[in-house]
């Protein structure tokens, strides 16, 4: 088996799934209340609900959050910089404002990405990202 763990810390719940890439099936799932003041705790609570034997077999992990997106849309939080990997700049420029994205001048775009099964199609330029972040200095609170 080739198993992946997907975790999403949402505004209300933190969800997790263990996914078998070979059979393309979810083998286990769990949900717990998101505690914005303790994200590590709510992720831990969710993982505690998953099958421990399956967790030992996980070879890939994906973590996502809607908390940062929600904070941006609601105008809450600090100064954030969006990093998009594998996103076409012209598409973001054409439709981004409509979907609540900042100006493309305020987004770091990296080539690269993965397919629907989590396989890397092309590795992002991590040196470029590091240099972009370094150039911003203390003008950003989070990415």
mmCIF file of N, CA and C in Angstrom:
data_model
loop_
_atom_site.group_PDB
_atom_site.id
_atom_site.type_symbol
_atom_site.label_atom_id
_atom_site.label_comp_id
_atom_site.label_asym_id
_atom_site.label_seq_id
_atom_site.Cartn_x
_atom_site.Cartn_y
_atom_site.Cartn_z
ATOM 1 N N UNK A 1 0.836 -1.187 0.000
ATOM 2 C CA UNK A 1 0.000 0.000 0.000
ATOM 3 C C UNK A 1 0.877 1.246 0.000
ATOM 4 N N UNK A 2 0.388 2.275 -0.646
ATOM 5 C CA UNK A 2 1.020 3.581 -0.639
ATOM 6 C C UNK A 2 0.016 4.538 -0.019
ATOM 7 N N UNK A 3 0.233 4.898 1.256
ATOM 8 C CA UNK A 3 -0.758 5.681 1.990
ATOM 9 C C UNK A 3 -0.335 7.126 2.157
ATOM 10 N N UNK A 4 -1.317 8.001 2.089
ATOM 11 C CA UNK A 4 -1.104 9.414 2.338
ATOM 12 C C UNK A 4 -2.024 9.886 3.448
ATOM 13 N N UNK A 5 -1.574 10.891 4.159
ATOM 14 C CA UNK A 5 -2.361 11.508 5.221
ATOM 15 C C UNK A 5 -2.678 12.927 4.789
ATOM 16 N N UNK A 6 -3.947 13.265 4.763
ATOM 17 C CA UNK A 6 -4.375 14.620 4.447
ATOM 18 C C UNK A 6 -4.996 15.250 5.670
ATOM 19 N N UNK A 7 -4.550 16.466 5.997
ATOM 20 C CA UNK A 7 -5.065 17.189 7.163
ATOM 21 C C UNK A 7 -5.496 18.574 6.708
ATOM 22 N N UNK A 8 -6.680 19.006 7.137
ATOM 23 C CA UNK A 8 -7.150 20.359 6.848
ATOM 24 C C UNK A 8 -7.639 20.992 8.130
ATOM 25 N N UNK A 9 -6.996 22.082 8.538
ATOM 26 C CA UNK A 9 -7.472 22.840 9.694
ATOM 27 C C UNK A 9 -8.401 23.919 9.168
ATOM 28 N N UNK A 10 -9.679 23.693 9.327
ATOM 29 C CA UNK A 10 -10.684 24.628 8.849
ATOM 30 C C UNK A 10 -11.128 25.574 9.944
ATOM 31 N N UNK A 11 -12.012 26.468 9.593
ATOM 32 C CA UNK A 11 -12.498 27.453 10.549
ATOM 33 C C UNK A 11 -13.306 26.859 11.684
ATOM 34 N N UNK A 12 -13.958 25.727 11.443
ATOM 35 C CA UNK A 12 -14.774 25.083 12.468
ATOM 36 C C UNK A 12 -14.206 23.730 12.887
ATOM 37 N N UNK A 13 -13.825 22.924 11.919
ATOM 38 C CA UNK A 13 -13.330 21.574 12.200
ATOM 39 C C UNK A 13 -11.947 21.353 11.587
ATOM 40 N N UNK A 14 -11.206 20.450 12.194
ATOM 41 C CA UNK A 14 -9.969 19.936 11.625
ATOM 42 C C UNK A 14 -10.272 18.518 11.170
ATOM 43 N N UNK A 15 -10.041 18.269 9.893
ATOM 44 C CA UNK A 15 -10.346 16.969 9.291
ATOM 45 C C UNK A 15 -9.055 16.278 8.889
ATOM 46 N N UNK A 16 -9.074 14.956 8.917
ATOM 47 C CA UNK A 16 -7.927 14.173 8.451
ATOM 48 C C UNK A 16 -8.434 12.909 7.766
ATOM 49 N N UNK A 17 -7.708 12.489 6.744
ATOM 50 C CA UNK A 17 -8.019 11.235 6.057
ATOM 51 C C UNK A 17 -6.728 10.471 5.808
ATOM 52 N N UNK A 18 -6.843 9.167 5.811
ATOM 53 C CA UNK A 18 -5.753 8.305 5.350
ATOM 54 C C UNK A 18 -6.227 7.748 4.017
ATOM 55 N N UNK A 19 -5.443 7.994 2.988
ATOM 56 C CA UNK A 19 -5.830 7.676 1.615
ATOM 57 C C UNK A 19 -4.868 6.656 1.031
ATOM 58 N N UNK A 20 -5.428 5.636 0.389
ATOM 59 C CA UNK A 20 -4.614 4.622 -0.284
ATOM 60 C C UNK A 20 -4.515 5.015 -1.757
ATOM 61 N N UNK A 21 -3.311 5.429 -2.175
ATOM 62 C CA UNK A 21 -3.111 5.875 -3.552
ATOM 63 C C UNK A 21 -3.284 4.731 -4.553
ATOM 64 N N UNK A 22 -3.005 3.506 -4.138
ATOM 65 C CA UNK A 22 -3.131 2.365 -5.054
ATOM 66 C C UNK A 22 -4.585 2.035 -5.361
ATOM 67 N N UNK A 23 -5.406 1.928 -4.324
ATOM 68 C CA UNK A 23 -6.817 1.591 -4.540
ATOM 69 C C UNK A 23 -7.683 2.830 -4.755
ATOM 70 N N UNK A 24 -7.081 4.019 -4.524
ATOM 71 C CA UNK A 24 -7.787 5.297 -4.650
ATOM 72 C C UNK A 24 -8.995 5.362 -3.724
ATOM 73 N N UNK A 25 -8.789 4.882 -2.480
ATOM 74 C CA UNK A 25 -9.877 4.871 -1.496
ATOM 75 C C UNK A 25 -9.415 5.499 -0.185
ATOM 76 N N UNK A 26 -10.364 6.110 0.502
ATOM 77 C CA UNK A 26 -10.116 6.614 1.852
ATOM 78 C C UNK A 26 -10.268 5.436 2.799
ATOM 79 N N UNK A 27 -9.232 5.177 3.580
ATOM 80 C CA UNK A 27 -9.241 4.045 4.503
ATOM 81 C C UNK A 27 -9.729 4.422 5.899
ATOM 82 N N UNK A 28 -9.536 5.685 6.265
ATOM 83 C CA UNK A 28 -9.966 6.129 7.588
ATOM 84 C C UNK A 28 -10.099 7.648 7.554
ATOM 85 N N UNK A 29 -10.947 8.179 8.421
ATOM 86 C CA UNK A 29 -11.109 9.630 8.501
ATOM 87 C C UNK A 29 -11.479 10.012 9.926
ATOM 88 N N UNK A 30 -11.215 11.262 10.262
ATOM 89 C CA UNK A 30 -11.519 11.758 11.601
ATOM 90 C C UNK A 30 -11.759 13.263 11.544
ATOM 91 N N UNK A 31 -12.398 13.775 12.581
ATOM 92 C CA UNK A 31 -12.748 15.194 12.644
ATOM 93 C C UNK A 31 -12.729 15.620 14.109
ATOM 94 N N UNK A 32 -12.237 16.825 14.358
ATOM 95 C CA UNK A 32 -12.321 17.403 15.702
ATOM 96 C C UNK A 32 -12.520 18.908 15.570
ATOM 97 N N UNK A 33 -12.944 19.520 16.636
ATOM 98 C CA UNK A 33 -13.160 20.970 16.647
ATOM 99 C C UNK A 33 -11.816 21.675 16.480
ATOM 100 N N UNK A 34 -11.772 22.684 15.608
ATOM 101 C CA UNK A 34 -10.562 23.494 15.446
ATOM 102 C C UNK A 34 -10.456 24.461 16.608
ATOM 103 N N UNK A 35 -9.311 24.435 17.263
ATOM 104 C CA UNK A 35 -9.013 25.371 18.347
ATOM 105 C C UNK A 35 -7.961 26.332 17.795
ATOM 106 N N UNK A 36 -8.407 27.507 17.351
ATOM 107 C CA UNK A 36 -7.498 28.447 16.685
ATOM 108 C C UNK A 36 -6.324 28.845 17.565
ATOM 109 N N UNK A 37 -6.538 28.797 18.874
ATOM 110 C CA UNK A 37 -5.464 29.151 19.800
ATOM 111 C C UNK A 37 -4.511 27.980 20.044
ATOM 112 N N UNK A 38 -4.840 26.790 19.522
ATOM 113 C CA UNK A 38 -3.999 25.609 19.733
ATOM 114 C C UNK A 38 -4.131 24.659 18.544
ATOM 115 N N UNK A 39 -3.564 25.060 17.401
ATOM 116 C CA UNK A 39 -3.679 24.237 16.194
ATOM 117 C C UNK A 39 -2.974 22.898 16.347
ATOM 118 N N UNK A 40 -1.846 22.891 17.037
ATOM 119 C CA UNK A 40 -1.132 21.623 17.251
ATOM 120 C C UNK A 40 -2.028 20.661 18.028
ATOM 121 N N UNK A 41 -2.709 21.170 19.036
ATOM 122 C CA UNK A 41 -3.600 20.332 19.834
ATOM 123 C C UNK A 41 -4.754 19.769 19.026
ATOM 124 N N UNK A 42 -5.386 20.605 18.184
ATOM 125 C CA UNK A 42 -6.533 20.089 17.425
ATOM 126 C C UNK A 42 -6.082 19.118 16.337
ATOM 127 N N UNK A 43 -4.909 19.331 15.765
ATOM 128 C CA UNK A 43 -4.385 18.355 14.804
ATOM 129 C C UNK A 43 -4.079 17.048 15.536
ATOM 130 N N UNK A 44 -3.471 17.146 16.708
ATOM 131 C CA UNK A 44 -3.189 15.950 17.513
ATOM 132 C C UNK A 44 -4.451 15.198 17.884
ATOM 133 N N UNK A 45 -5.488 15.935 18.286
ATOM 134 C CA UNK A 45 -6.765 15.298 18.634
ATOM 135 C C UNK A 45 -7.345 14.540 17.448
ATOM 136 N N UNK A 46 -7.235 15.134 16.266
ATOM 137 C CA UNK A 46 -7.765 14.489 15.063
ATOM 138 C C UNK A 46 -6.955 13.241 14.729
ATOM 139 N N UNK A 47 -5.637 13.344 14.806
ATOM 140 C CA UNK A 47 -4.781 12.195 14.503
ATOM 141 C C UNK A 47 -5.013 11.061 15.491
ATOM 142 N N UNK A 48 -5.301 11.412 16.745
ATOM 143 C CA UNK A 48 -5.576 10.388 17.763
ATOM 144 C C UNK A 48 -6.796 9.535 17.414
ATOM 145 N N UNK A 49 -7.699 10.079 16.599
ATOM 146 C CA UNK A 49 -8.913 9.354 16.215
ATOM 147 C C UNK A 49 -8.693 8.417 15.026
ATOM 148 N N UNK A 50 -7.539 8.536 14.367
ATOM 149 C CA UNK A 50 -7.257 7.687 13.202
ATOM 150 C C UNK A 50 -6.649 6.360 13.630
ATOM 151 N N UNK A 51 -6.758 5.373 12.777
ATOM 152 C CA UNK A 51 -6.203 4.049 13.007
ATOM 153 C C UNK A 51 -4.677 4.144 13.121
ATOM 154 N N UNK A 52 -4.146 3.820 14.298
ATOM 155 C CA UNK A 52 -2.710 3.961 14.573
ATOM 156 C C UNK A 52 -1.864 3.071 13.669
ATOM 157 N N UNK A 53 -2.349 1.885 13.351
ATOM 158 C CA UNK A 53 -1.588 0.976 12.483
ATOM 159 C C UNK A 53 -1.475 1.537 11.061
ATOM 160 N N UNK A 54 -2.552 2.132 10.581
ATOM 161 C CA UNK A 54 -2.508 2.749 9.251
ATOM 162 C C UNK A 54 -1.584 3.965 9.249
ATOM 163 N N UNK A 55 -1.621 4.750 10.331
ATOM 164 C CA UNK A 55 -0.744 5.927 10.423
ATOM 165 C C UNK A 55 0.729 5.547 10.290
ATOM 166 N N UNK A 56 1.100 4.390 10.824
ATOM 167 C CA UNK A 56 2.489 3.939 10.742
ATOM 168 C C UNK A 56 2.924 3.676 9.305
ATOM 169 N N UNK A 57 1.952 3.444 8.423
ATOM 170 C CA UNK A 57 2.249 3.110 7.025
ATOM 171 C C UNK A 57 2.231 4.331 6.095
ATOM 172 N N UNK A 58 1.900 5.491 6.620
ATOM 173 C CA UNK A 58 1.795 6.698 5.803
ATOM 174 C C UNK A 58 3.173 7.110 5.285
ATOM 175 N N UNK A 59 3.226 7.410 3.970
ATOM 176 C CA UNK A 59 4.500 7.824 3.369
ATOM 177 C C UNK A 59 4.458 9.237 2.806
ATOM 178 N N UNK A 60 3.288 9.873 2.808
ATOM 179 C CA UNK A 60 3.160 11.250 2.318
ATOM 180 C C UNK A 60 2.127 11.980 3.163
ATOM 181 N N UNK A 61 2.400 13.249 3.448
ATOM 182 C CA UNK A 61 1.486 14.054 4.262
ATOM 183 C C UNK A 61 1.210 15.367 3.539
ATOM 184 N N UNK A 62 -0.056 15.771 3.550
ATOM 185 C CA UNK A 62 -0.448 17.057 2.985
ATOM 186 C C UNK A 62 -1.233 17.814 4.051
ATOM 187 N N UNK A 63 -0.794 19.027 4.337
ATOM 188 C CA UNK A 63 -1.456 19.868 5.335
ATOM 189 C C UNK A 63 -1.983 21.109 4.637
ATOM 190 N N UNK A 64 -3.256 21.385 4.842
ATOM 191 C CA UNK A 64 -3.832 22.605 4.277
ATOM 192 C C UNK A 64 -4.641 23.302 5.359
ATOM 193 N N UNK A 65 -4.922 24.557 5.119
ATOM 194 C CA UNK A 65 -5.727 25.286 6.077
ATOM 195 C C UNK A 65 -6.576 26.318 5.359
ATOM 196 N N UNK A 66 -7.790 26.463 5.817
ATOM 197 C CA UNK A 66 -8.631 27.549 5.327
ATOM 198 C C UNK A 66 -8.595 28.719 6.312
ATOM 199 N N UNK A 67 -7.918 28.544 7.432
ATOM 200 C CA UNK A 67 -7.854 29.613 8.427
ATOM 201 C C UNK A 67 -7.191 30.865 7.869
ATOM 202 N N UNK A 68 -6.066 30.701 7.171
ATOM 203 C CA UNK A 68 -5.362 31.853 6.615
ATOM 204 C C UNK A 68 -6.206 32.525 5.539
ATOM 205 N N UNK A 69 -6.832 31.717 4.690
ATOM 206 C CA UNK A 69 -7.689 32.268 3.642
ATOM 207 C C UNK A 69 -8.838 33.052 4.260
ATOM 208 N N UNK A 70 -9.488 32.464 5.264
ATOM 209 C CA UNK A 70 -10.605 33.139 5.929
ATOM 210 C C UNK A 70 -10.158 34.456 6.562
ATOM 211 N N UNK A 71 -8.990 34.456 7.212
ATOM 212 C CA UNK A 71 -8.485 35.669 7.860
ATOM 213 C C UNK A 71 -8.257 36.774 6.834
ATOM 214 N N UNK A 72 -7.719 36.419 5.672
ATOM 215 C CA UNK A 72 -7.490 37.412 4.614
ATOM 216 C C UNK A 72 -8.811 37.990 4.120
ATOM 217 N N UNK A 73 -9.766 37.121 3.857
ATOM 218 C CA UNK A 73 -11.060 37.564 3.325
ATOM 219 C C UNK A 73 -11.793 38.431 4.348
ATOM 220 N N UNK A 74 -11.667 38.074 5.632
ATOM 221 C CA UNK A 74 -12.356 38.812 6.689
ATOM 222 C C UNK A 74 -11.590 40.048 7.135
ATOM 223 N N UNK A 75 -10.389 40.254 6.575
ATOM 224 C CA UNK A 75 -9.587 41.419 6.947
ATOM 225 C C UNK A 75 -9.022 41.325 8.350
ATOM 226 N N UNK A 76 -8.816 40.107 8.842
ATOM 227 C CA UNK A 76 -8.274 39.900 10.185
ATOM 228 C C UNK A 76 -6.823 39.450 10.101
ATOM 229 N N UNK A 77 -6.133 39.525 11.186
ATOM 230 C CA UNK A 77 -4.789 38.980 11.239
ATOM 231 C C UNK A 77 -3.731 39.983 10.828
ATOM 232 N N UNK A 78 -2.525 39.469 10.647
ATOM 233 C CA UNK A 78 -1.375 40.305 10.317
ATOM 234 C C UNK A 78 -1.146 40.381 8.825
ATOM 235 N N UNK A 79 0.043 40.836 8.495
ATOM 236 C CA UNK A 79 0.430 40.975 7.091
ATOM 237 C C UNK A 79 0.863 39.614 6.562
ATOM 238 N N UNK A 80 0.143 39.108 5.578
ATOM 239 C CA UNK A 80 0.426 37.785 5.028
ATOM 240 C C UNK A 80 0.830 37.895 3.564
ATOM 241 N N UNK A 81 1.636 36.969 3.126
ATOM 242 C CA UNK A 81 2.059 36.892 1.724
ATOM 243 C C UNK A 81 1.631 35.540 1.201
ATOM 244 N N UNK A 82 0.913 35.534 0.092
ATOM 245 C CA UNK A 82 0.426 34.305 -0.511
ATOM 246 C C UNK A 82 1.503 33.722 -1.413
ATOM 247 N N UNK A 83 1.730 32.414 -1.298
ATOM 248 C CA UNK A 83 2.653 31.693 -2.169
ATOM 249 C C UNK A 83 1.824 30.693 -2.958
ATOM 250 N N UNK A 84 1.874 30.783 -4.277
ATOM 251 C CA UNK A 84 1.143 29.858 -5.129
ATOM 252 C C UNK A 84 2.146 29.038 -5.929
ATOM 253 N N UNK A 85 2.014 27.726 -5.833
ATOM 254 C CA UNK A 85 2.901 26.813 -6.555
ATOM 255 C C UNK A 85 2.121 26.173 -7.689
ATOM 256 N N UNK A 86 2.646 26.310 -8.905
ATOM 257 C CA UNK A 86 2.014 25.695 -10.061
ATOM 258 C C UNK A 86 0.778 26.432 -10.543
ATOM 259 N N UNK A 87 0.613 27.656 -10.139
ATOM 260 C CA UNK A 87 -0.547 28.453 -10.544
ATOM 261 C C UNK A 87 -0.132 29.395 -11.671
ATOM 262 N N UNK A 88 -0.948 29.469 -12.684
ATOM 263 C CA UNK A 88 -0.686 30.349 -13.824
ATOM 264 C C UNK A 88 -0.927 31.798 -13.405
ATOM 265 N N UNK A 89 0.107 32.623 -13.497
ATOM 266 C CA UNK A 89 0.018 34.024 -13.091
ATOM 267 C C UNK A 89 -1.080 34.767 -13.854
ATOM 268 N N UNK A 90 -1.221 34.477 -15.150
ATOM 269 C CA UNK A 90 -2.229 35.187 -15.948
ATOM 270 C C UNK A 90 -3.652 34.822 -15.517
ATOM 271 N N UNK A 91 -3.860 33.584 -15.093
ATOM 272 C CA UNK A 91 -5.177 33.180 -14.592
ATOM 273 C C UNK A 91 -5.472 33.912 -13.283
ATOM 274 N N UNK A 92 -4.485 33.956 -12.389
ATOM 275 C CA UNK A 92 -4.660 34.667 -11.121
ATOM 276 C C UNK A 92 -4.907 36.152 -11.370
ATOM 277 N N UNK A 93 -4.220 36.704 -12.357
ATOM 278 C CA UNK A 93 -4.392 38.121 -12.681
ATOM 279 C C UNK A 93 -5.787 38.381 -13.250
ATOM 280 N N UNK A 94 -6.279 37.466 -14.071
ATOM 281 C CA UNK A 94 -7.587 37.636 -14.707
ATOM 282 C C UNK A 94 -8.755 37.426 -13.751
ATOM 283 N N UNK A 95 -8.645 36.434 -12.864
ATOM 284 C CA UNK A 95 -9.785 36.039 -12.046
ATOM 285 C C UNK A 95 -9.571 36.166 -10.534
ATOM 286 N N UNK A 96 -8.351 36.428 -10.112
ATOM 287 C CA UNK A 96 -8.022 36.410 -8.691
ATOM 288 C C UNK A 96 -8.809 37.370 -7.831
ATOM 289 N N UNK A 97 -8.935 38.603 -8.267
ATOM 290 C CA UNK A 97 -9.652 39.608 -7.473
ATOM 291 C C UNK A 97 -11.091 39.154 -7.233
ATOM 292 N N UNK A 98 -11.691 38.557 -8.260
ATOM 293 C CA UNK A 98 -13.058 38.041 -8.173
ATOM 294 C C UNK A 98 -13.195 36.997 -7.060
ATOM 295 N N UNK A 99 -12.114 36.264 -6.780
ATOM 296 C CA UNK A 99 -12.136 35.203 -5.767
ATOM 297 C C UNK A 99 -11.435 35.605 -4.473
ATOM 298 N N UNK A 100 -11.164 36.883 -4.316
ATOM 299 C CA UNK A 100 -10.605 37.362 -3.063
ATOM 300 C C UNK A 100 -9.092 37.319 -2.967
ATOM 301 N N UNK A 101 -8.400 37.056 -4.078
ATOM 302 C CA UNK A 101 -6.940 37.053 -4.047
ATOM 303 C C UNK A 101 -6.413 38.482 -4.068
ATOM 304 N N UNK A 102 -5.236 38.688 -3.507
ATOM 305 C CA UNK A 102 -4.618 40.012 -3.608
ATOM 306 C C UNK A 102 -4.115 40.242 -5.032
ATOM 307 N N UNK A 103 -3.616 41.415 -5.286
ATOM 308 C CA UNK A 103 -2.997 41.720 -6.576
ATOM 309 C C UNK A 103 -1.873 40.721 -6.837
ATOM 310 N N UNK A 104 -1.666 40.357 -8.117
ATOM 311 C CA UNK A 104 -0.590 39.413 -8.439
ATOM 312 C C UNK A 104 0.774 39.955 -8.030
ATOM 313 N N UNK A 105 0.891 41.277 -7.875
ATOM 314 C CA UNK A 105 2.155 41.871 -7.416
ATOM 315 C C UNK A 105 2.422 41.559 -5.948
ATOM 316 N N UNK A 106 1.385 41.111 -5.236
ATOM 317 C CA UNK A 106 1.521 40.768 -3.821
ATOM 318 C C UNK A 106 1.524 39.261 -3.592
ATOM 319 N N UNK A 107 1.762 38.483 -4.642
ATOM 320 C CA UNK A 107 1.790 37.024 -4.565
ATOM 321 C C UNK A 107 3.151 36.537 -5.038
ATOM 322 N N UNK A 108 3.683 35.529 -4.362
ATOM 323 C CA UNK A 108 4.903 34.859 -4.837
ATOM 324 C C UNK A 108 4.453 33.656 -5.653
ATOM 325 N N UNK A 109 4.825 33.618 -6.918
ATOM 326 C CA UNK A 109 4.486 32.503 -7.811
ATOM 327 C C UNK A 109 5.707 31.620 -8.004
ATOM 328 N N UNK A 110 5.528 30.326 -7.832
ATOM 329 C CA UNK A 110 6.594 29.362 -8.078
ATOM 330 C C UNK A 110 6.122 28.349 -9.102
ATOM 331 N N UNK A 111 6.991 28.031 -10.040
ATOM 332 C CA UNK A 111 6.707 26.932 -10.960
ATOM 333 C C UNK A 111 6.781 25.643 -10.155
ATOM 334 N N UNK A 112 6.103 24.615 -10.611
ATOM 335 C CA UNK A 112 6.184 23.333 -9.931
ATOM 336 C C UNK A 112 4.817 22.819 -9.572
ATOM 337 N N UNK A 113 4.804 21.682 -8.907
ATOM 338 C CA UNK A 113 3.541 21.143 -8.455
ATOM 339 C C UNK A 113 3.512 19.630 -8.446
ATOM 340 N N UNK A 114 2.313 19.103 -8.236
ATOM 341 C CA UNK A 114 2.114 17.662 -8.136
ATOM 342 C C UNK A 114 0.815 17.284 -8.838
ATOM 343 N N UNK A 115 0.669 15.997 -9.097
ATOM 344 C CA UNK A 115 -0.557 15.531 -9.732
ATOM 345 C C UNK A 115 -1.602 15.215 -8.671
ATOM 346 N N UNK A 116 -2.755 14.729 -9.098
ATOM 347 C CA UNK A 116 -3.851 14.461 -8.171
ATOM 348 C C UNK A 116 -3.548 13.364 -7.166
ATOM 349 N N UNK A 117 -2.548 12.545 -7.447
ATOM 350 C CA UNK A 117 -2.177 11.478 -6.524
ATOM 351 C C UNK A 117 -1.038 11.887 -5.592
ATOM 352 N N UNK A 118 -0.604 13.134 -5.674
ATOM 353 C CA UNK A 118 0.446 13.620 -4.794
ATOM 354 C C UNK A 118 1.850 13.409 -5.320
ATOM 355 N N UNK A 119 1.987 12.893 -6.539
ATOM 356 C CA UNK A 119 3.305 12.695 -7.132
ATOM 357 C C UNK A 119 3.854 14.028 -7.624
ATOM 358 N N UNK A 120 5.107 14.303 -7.317
ATOM 359 C CA UNK A 120 5.724 15.553 -7.753
ATOM 360 C C UNK A 120 5.890 15.529 -9.265
ATOM 361 N N UNK A 121 5.335 16.545 -9.917
ATOM 362 C CA UNK A 121 5.471 16.689 -11.364
ATOM 363 C C UNK A 121 6.743 17.481 -11.650
ATOM 364 N N UNK A 122 6.920 18.572 -10.918
ATOM 365 C CA UNK A 122 8.156 19.336 -11.002
ATOM 366 C C UNK A 122 8.398 20.021 -9.662
ATOM 367 N N UNK A 123 9.617 19.921 -9.217
ATOM 368 C CA UNK A 123 10.020 20.467 -7.914
ATOM 369 C C UNK A 123 10.059 21.998 -7.984
ATOM 370 N N UNK A 124 9.432 22.687 -7.040
ATOM 371 C CA UNK A 124 9.511 24.155 -7.017
ATOM 372 C C UNK A 124 10.953 24.618 -6.798
ATOM 373 N N UNK A 125 11.217 25.825 -7.180
ATOM 374 C CA UNK A 125 12.536 26.432 -6.992
ATOM 375 C C UNK A 125 12.603 26.995 -5.569
ATOM 376 N N UNK A 126 13.045 26.155 -4.635
ATOM 377 C CA UNK A 126 13.064 26.545 -3.222
ATOM 378 C C UNK A 126 14.064 27.665 -2.952
ATOM 379 N N UNK A 127 15.130 27.743 -3.734
ATOM 380 C CA UNK A 127 16.107 28.832 -3.584
ATOM 381 C C UNK A 127 15.445 30.164 -3.934
ATOM 382 N N UNK A 128 14.679 30.174 -5.020
ATOM 383 C CA UNK A 128 13.954 31.386 -5.408
ATOM 384 C C UNK A 128 13.011 31.812 -4.290
ATOM 385 N N UNK A 129 12.267 30.866 -3.717
ATOM 386 C CA UNK A 129 11.347 31.187 -2.622
ATOM 387 C C UNK A 129 12.103 31.772 -1.438
ATOM 388 N N UNK A 130 13.211 31.141 -1.081
ATOM 389 C CA UNK A 130 14.015 31.638 0.046
ATOM 390 C C UNK A 130 14.479 33.072 -0.217
ATOM 391 N N UNK A 131 14.914 33.345 -1.436
ATOM 392 C CA UNK A 131 15.377 34.698 -1.782
ATOM 393 C C UNK A 131 14.234 35.705 -1.765
ATOM 394 N N UNK A 132 13.054 35.298 -2.253
ATOM 395 C CA UNK A 132 11.876 36.182 -2.229
ATOM 396 C C UNK A 132 11.510 36.540 -0.783
ATOM 397 N N UNK A 133 11.520 35.535 0.085
ATOM 398 C CA UNK A 133 11.180 35.763 1.495
ATOM 399 C C UNK A 133 12.226 36.653 2.161
ATOM 400 N N UNK A 134 13.477 36.389 1.882
ATOM 401 C CA UNK A 134 14.554 37.184 2.459
ATOM 402 C C UNK A 134 14.439 38.647 2.018
ATOM 403 N N UNK A 135 14.088 38.873 0.750
ATOM 404 C CA UNK A 135 13.966 40.234 0.223
ATOM 405 C C UNK A 135 12.833 41.014 0.895
ATOM 406 N N UNK A 136 11.810 40.325 1.365
ATOM 407 C CA UNK A 136 10.688 40.990 2.025
ATOM 408 C C UNK A 136 11.025 41.440 3.437
ATOM 409 N N UNK A 137 12.059 40.858 4.020
ATOM 410 C CA UNK A 137 12.491 41.253 5.359
ATOM 411 C C UNK A 137 11.385 41.125 6.385
ATOM 412 N N UNK A 138 11.190 42.160 7.167
ATOM 413 C CA UNK A 138 10.194 42.145 8.250
ATOM 414 C C UNK A 138 8.854 42.740 7.819
ATOM 415 N N UNK A 139 8.620 42.839 6.515
ATOM 416 C CA UNK A 139 7.389 43.441 6.027
ATOM 417 C C UNK A 139 6.220 42.464 5.946
ATOM 418 N N UNK A 140 6.432 41.211 6.329
ATOM 419 C CA UNK A 140 5.388 40.192 6.278
ATOM 420 C C UNK A 140 5.405 39.413 7.589
ATOM 421 N N UNK A 141 4.205 39.101 8.109
ATOM 422 C CA UNK A 141 4.103 38.344 9.366
ATOM 423 C C UNK A 141 3.998 36.851 9.130
ATOM 424 N N UNK A 142 3.386 36.446 8.005
ATOM 425 C CA UNK A 142 3.204 35.024 7.758
ATOM 426 C C UNK A 142 3.061 34.767 6.265
ATOM 427 N N UNK A 143 3.272 33.504 5.898
ATOM 428 C CA UNK A 143 3.193 33.091 4.498
ATOM 429 C C UNK A 143 2.168 31.993 4.357
#
